[in-house]
Amino acid sequence: MHKPMDLMRDITESDPKIAELIQKELGRIREGVELIPSENFVSKAVLQAMGSVFTNKYSEGYPQKRYYGGQEFVDIMEDLAIERAKKLFGCEHVNVQPYSGSPANMAVFFALLNPGDHYMGLDLVAGGHLTHGSPVNFSGRLFNVHPYTVDKKTHLLDMDSIRKQAKETNPKMILTGLTAYPRKIDFKEFQEICDEVGAYHFSDISHISGLCATGVHESPVPFADVVTTTTHKTLRGPRGAIIMCKKEDRYKNKYHPEGKKDLASLIDFNVFPGIQGGPHDHVNAAKAVAFEEALQPNFKEYAKQIVKNAKALADELMKLGVSLVTNGTDNHLMVIDLSKKNLTGKGKEIQMVLDAANIHTNKNTIPFEPGSPFNPSGIRLGTPAVTTRGMKESEMKVIAKGIATVVDHYQDAQRIAKIKTEIKELCRGFPLYPGLGILQ
Ligand SMILES: *Cc1c(COP(=O)(O)O)cnc(C)c1O
């Protein structure tokens, strides 16, 4: 006789190998400082929504327009996610279904451009994302990118030369946004340039959306045609993304005379069925939870503290003789320039030694990288996760000292071990997920 599978077995019993890895990962994040700027620690409520039975549901389509039955609760949940995202960012229209940042961007490319069309995006080594035109990514393989970059000397975006380039190349779209640019972006001026050359403004605020939603960084949402963001970075939600846009397609007659009636339906159509099938309802429920959290007044305090902590970390690092790209930061991240310490191409090695000291970062290119993408000369740091943990300016000083010591003595195993002990001690004062077991 067929015996039904026991759904209620604990993972520690049914799959001890994976359970052990989850437990070890929990230990790792508890004992180290997480400085990868694209990472964060979500709330227990977000974890619970992600680990919920919504994972079982199929809901291709949109609320009230689905291809499967049984949507009475999914529809309410997705409508709530939409309503909350609109309130949080003040957008006219939002699609909450993208699986992650890259597919969200892909849907926007397919909505606005045809394969082969010209656009401008920030060069990867200058701080842009893979999906902003890298030759190995769909954005560089299917579409024609004219990358813009930063100034050779200051490593800042030079709006005059970007304007000049836009006038010369006449792009159909200009993509703004960053993954490793440590300064504010003047989205308004980018909008003016788009208006001047008749280009769509597509802004990808994945890294800074928590800052944009709270007014800590200017938001492009009020004016850009389309804005995407991941939900798992400064926004502190589950892994995923959303696409916000204007209802109206202001270049409809110019670029899409026969297409969808407006920009909102064009975007929705390109997410589903354009790129994706069924939405991840469990993740979308967790997005709704995260948006509600971000609407609370204390999230604004959190966003402000991220930036204060980044400034404190940057100032202390520079005081200790560590050079930073653009000599500091205005947002949540910074990039160490190892070439100034005669450590060109040593990013990978320094990242590994920092890991050994329980300081988690990622190697990164610096503008006009003298090394290579796999052996770059930068280390990228950010403060969203440590700020979630409750750390403030004084803790940033301790962390800066640890980093500076590693950079100056990366071959000195004894010193590295000492820093590891100090970092573990620091972390003990900021318990992470206290009492959390393997299951929420
Ligand atoms: C992280 C990021 C993405 C991609 O997100 P994934 O969820 O990793 O696919 C896209 N754009 C920018 C600017 C990002 O920082």
Coordinates of C-alpha atoms in Angstrom, one line a residue, residues 24 51 75 88 94 105 123 142 167 188 198 209-210 233 241 247 258 274 291 301 316 337 345 362 410 414 426 435:
K24 CA 26.6 26.3 10.0
G51 CA 9.0 29.6 4.1
D75 CA -4.8 37.8 -5.3
L88 CA 6.5 53.3 -0.4
V94 CA 4.3 48.5 -10.2
N105 CA 15.9 44.4 -16.1
D123 CA 30.4 50.7 -17.6
L142 CA 21.4 41.4 -27.7
K167 CA 23.8 63.9 -28.2
K188 CA 17.3 64.8 -12.4
G198 CA 14.3 61.8 -26.8
S209 CA 16.2 51.7 -3.1
G210 CA 16.1 51.6 0.7
K233 CA 19.6 44.9 -0.7
A241 CA 12.7 42.5 -7.6
K247 CA 1.3 54.6 -16.8
E258 CA 1.5 49.5 -32.9
G274 CA 7.5 37.8 -22.0
F291 CA 7.4 46.9 2.1
E301 CA 16.2 56.0 10.9
E316 CA 38.4 55.9 9.7
D337 CA 41.7 51.2 -4.1
G345 CA 45.4 42.9 -8.8
N362 CA 33.9 41.3 -2.1
Y410 CA 47.9 40.4 4.8
Q414 CA 49.2 35.9 13.6
L426 CA 32.5 42.6 18.6
G435 CA 16.8 32.0 19.3

